[in-house]
Coordinates of C-alpha atoms in Angstrom, one line a residue:
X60 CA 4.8 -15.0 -60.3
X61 CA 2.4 -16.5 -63.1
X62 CA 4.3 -17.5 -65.9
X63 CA 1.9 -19.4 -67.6
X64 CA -2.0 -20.9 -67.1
X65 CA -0.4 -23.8 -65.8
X66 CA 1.4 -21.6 -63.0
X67 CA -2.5 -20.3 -62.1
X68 CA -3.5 -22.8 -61.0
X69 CA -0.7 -24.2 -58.9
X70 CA -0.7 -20.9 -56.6
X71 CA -3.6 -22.1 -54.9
X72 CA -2.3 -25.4 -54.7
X73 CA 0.5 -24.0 -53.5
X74 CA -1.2 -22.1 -50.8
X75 CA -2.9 -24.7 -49.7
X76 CA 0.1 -26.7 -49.3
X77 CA 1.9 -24.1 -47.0
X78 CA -1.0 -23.6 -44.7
X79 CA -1.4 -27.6 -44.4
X80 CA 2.4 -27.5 -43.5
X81 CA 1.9 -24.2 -40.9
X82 CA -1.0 -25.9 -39.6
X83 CA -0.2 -29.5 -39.1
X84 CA 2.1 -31.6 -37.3
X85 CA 5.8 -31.9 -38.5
X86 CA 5.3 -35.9 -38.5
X87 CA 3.0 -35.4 -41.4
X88 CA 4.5 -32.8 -43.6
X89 CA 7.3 -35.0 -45.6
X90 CA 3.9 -36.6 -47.5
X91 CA 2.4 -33.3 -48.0
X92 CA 5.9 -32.3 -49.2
X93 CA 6.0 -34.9 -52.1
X94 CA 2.8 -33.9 -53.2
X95 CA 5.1 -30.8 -54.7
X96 CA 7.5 -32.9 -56.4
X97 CA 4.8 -34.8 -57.8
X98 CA 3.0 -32.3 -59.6
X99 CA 4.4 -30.9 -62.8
X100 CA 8.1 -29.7 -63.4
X101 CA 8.2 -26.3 -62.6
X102 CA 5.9 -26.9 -59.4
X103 CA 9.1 -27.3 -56.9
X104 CA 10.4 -24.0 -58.7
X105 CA 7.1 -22.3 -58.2
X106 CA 6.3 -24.0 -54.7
X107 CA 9.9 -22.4 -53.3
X108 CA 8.9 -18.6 -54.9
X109 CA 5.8 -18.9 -52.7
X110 CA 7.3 -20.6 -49.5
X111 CA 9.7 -17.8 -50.0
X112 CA 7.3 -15.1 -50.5
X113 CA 5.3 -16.9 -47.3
X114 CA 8.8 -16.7 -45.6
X115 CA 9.7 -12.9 -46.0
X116 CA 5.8 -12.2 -44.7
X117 CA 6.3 -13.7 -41.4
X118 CA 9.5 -12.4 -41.3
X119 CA 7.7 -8.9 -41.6
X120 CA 5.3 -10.1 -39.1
X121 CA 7.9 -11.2 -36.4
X122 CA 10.1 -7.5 -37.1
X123 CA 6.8 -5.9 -36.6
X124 CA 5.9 -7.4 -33.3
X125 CA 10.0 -7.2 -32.1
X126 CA 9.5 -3.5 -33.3
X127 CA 6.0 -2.8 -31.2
X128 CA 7.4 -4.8 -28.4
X129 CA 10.7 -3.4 -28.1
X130 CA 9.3 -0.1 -27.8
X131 CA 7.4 -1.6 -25.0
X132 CA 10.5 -2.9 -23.3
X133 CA 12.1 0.3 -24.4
X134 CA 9.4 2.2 -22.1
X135 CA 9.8 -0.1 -19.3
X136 CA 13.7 0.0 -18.8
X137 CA 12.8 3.7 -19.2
X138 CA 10.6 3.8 -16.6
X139 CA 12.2 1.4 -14.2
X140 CA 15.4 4.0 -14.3
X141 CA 13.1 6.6 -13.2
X142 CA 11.8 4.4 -10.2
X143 CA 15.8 3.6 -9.6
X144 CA 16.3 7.2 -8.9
X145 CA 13.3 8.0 -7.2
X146 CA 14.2 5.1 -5.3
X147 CA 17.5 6.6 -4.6
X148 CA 16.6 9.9 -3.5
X149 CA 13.6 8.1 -1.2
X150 CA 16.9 6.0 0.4
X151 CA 18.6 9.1 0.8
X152 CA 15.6 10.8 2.4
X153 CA 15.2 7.8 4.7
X154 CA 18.8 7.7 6.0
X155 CA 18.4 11.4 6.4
X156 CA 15.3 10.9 8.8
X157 CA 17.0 8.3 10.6
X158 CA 20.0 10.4 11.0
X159 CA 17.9 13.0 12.8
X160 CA 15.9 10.6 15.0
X161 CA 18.9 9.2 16.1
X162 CA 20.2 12.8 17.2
X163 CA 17.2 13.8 18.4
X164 CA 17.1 10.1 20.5
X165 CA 20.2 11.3 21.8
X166 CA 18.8 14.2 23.2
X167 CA 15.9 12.4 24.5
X168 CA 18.0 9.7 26.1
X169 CA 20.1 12.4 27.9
X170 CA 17.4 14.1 28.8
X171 CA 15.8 10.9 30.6
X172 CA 18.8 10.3 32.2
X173 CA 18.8 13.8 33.5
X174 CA 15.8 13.8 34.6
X175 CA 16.1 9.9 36.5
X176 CA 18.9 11.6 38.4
X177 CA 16.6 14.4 39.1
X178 CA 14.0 12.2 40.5
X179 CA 16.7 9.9 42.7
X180 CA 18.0 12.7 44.3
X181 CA 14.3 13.8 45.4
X182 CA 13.5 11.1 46.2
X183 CA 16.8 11.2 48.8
X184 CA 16.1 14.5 49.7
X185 CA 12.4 13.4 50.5
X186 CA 13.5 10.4 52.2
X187 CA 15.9 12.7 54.6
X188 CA 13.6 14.7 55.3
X189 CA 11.4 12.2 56.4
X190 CA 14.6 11.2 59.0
X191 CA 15.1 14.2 60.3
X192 CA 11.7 15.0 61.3
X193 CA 12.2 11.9 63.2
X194 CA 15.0 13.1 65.1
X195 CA 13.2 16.6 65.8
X196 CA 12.3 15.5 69.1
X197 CA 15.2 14.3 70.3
X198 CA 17.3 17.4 69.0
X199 CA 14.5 19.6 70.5
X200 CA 15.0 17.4 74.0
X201 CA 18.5 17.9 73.2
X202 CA 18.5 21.5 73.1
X203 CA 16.0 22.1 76.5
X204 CA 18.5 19.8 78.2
X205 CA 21.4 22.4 77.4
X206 CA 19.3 25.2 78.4
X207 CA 18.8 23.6 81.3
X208 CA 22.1 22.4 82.4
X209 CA 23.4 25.9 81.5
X210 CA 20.6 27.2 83.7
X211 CA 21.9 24.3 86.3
X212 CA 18.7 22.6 87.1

């Protein structure tokens, strides 16, 4: 890039120029600019080789980090697919499960039915029992009364 001694000794000049305009703000690069067209003929020439060599480096730099985070990204769609269809089958597994306890439910809410019936009529049965032994006395009074009006006494 050194055609000359002249060209030497602009490269750090040069340099120096394209890190004050990376590192400053833009308000202040037009001076820093014109201190490139000020310096000796060839400098713009010179000046643009650099800012283009300074260009294609951070291009490098940007495709590297696009590259190492993309394979990143890459990794996580991967793996975010891999949770969809775990996810999936887990849904399916779920509505499966719920499927069952809902039949078994069923089963369980006939059966308590059932068994409510069971314990109304029991209950009935207990409570006519109860009646009746109430009554026994006048049935048994019932039945000596026919005995004895068969008998005629």
């Amino acid at each position: 890039m050194a055609d000359s001694g002249e060209g030497i000794g602009n490269v750090p000049e040069h340099e120096r120029i394209l890190q004050e305009i990376e590192s400053t703000d833009t308000a202040c690069v037009g001076p820093t600019l014109r201190s490139v067209y000020d310096d000796q003929p060839n400098a713009h020439k010179k000046f643009m080789e650099k800012l283009d060599t300074c260009i294609r480096n951070h291009d490098k730099e940007i495709e590297k980090m696009c590259n190492f985070h993309h394979q990143g990204f890459v990794d996580a769609i991967t793996e975010l697919l891999k949770v969809r269809t775990d996810a999936e089958k887990l849904k399916v597994q779920v509505t499966d499960t719920n499927r069952r306890f809902q039949d078994a439910g069923k089963e369980v809410v006939v059966q308590t039915e059932d068994i409510i019936r069971c314990r109304i009529q029991q209950r009935n049965i207990t409570t006519v029992i109860e009646k009746l032994q109430l009554c026994l006395p006048v049935l048994e009074m019932y039945t000596k009364l026919k005995e004895q009006m068969s008998a005629k006494r």
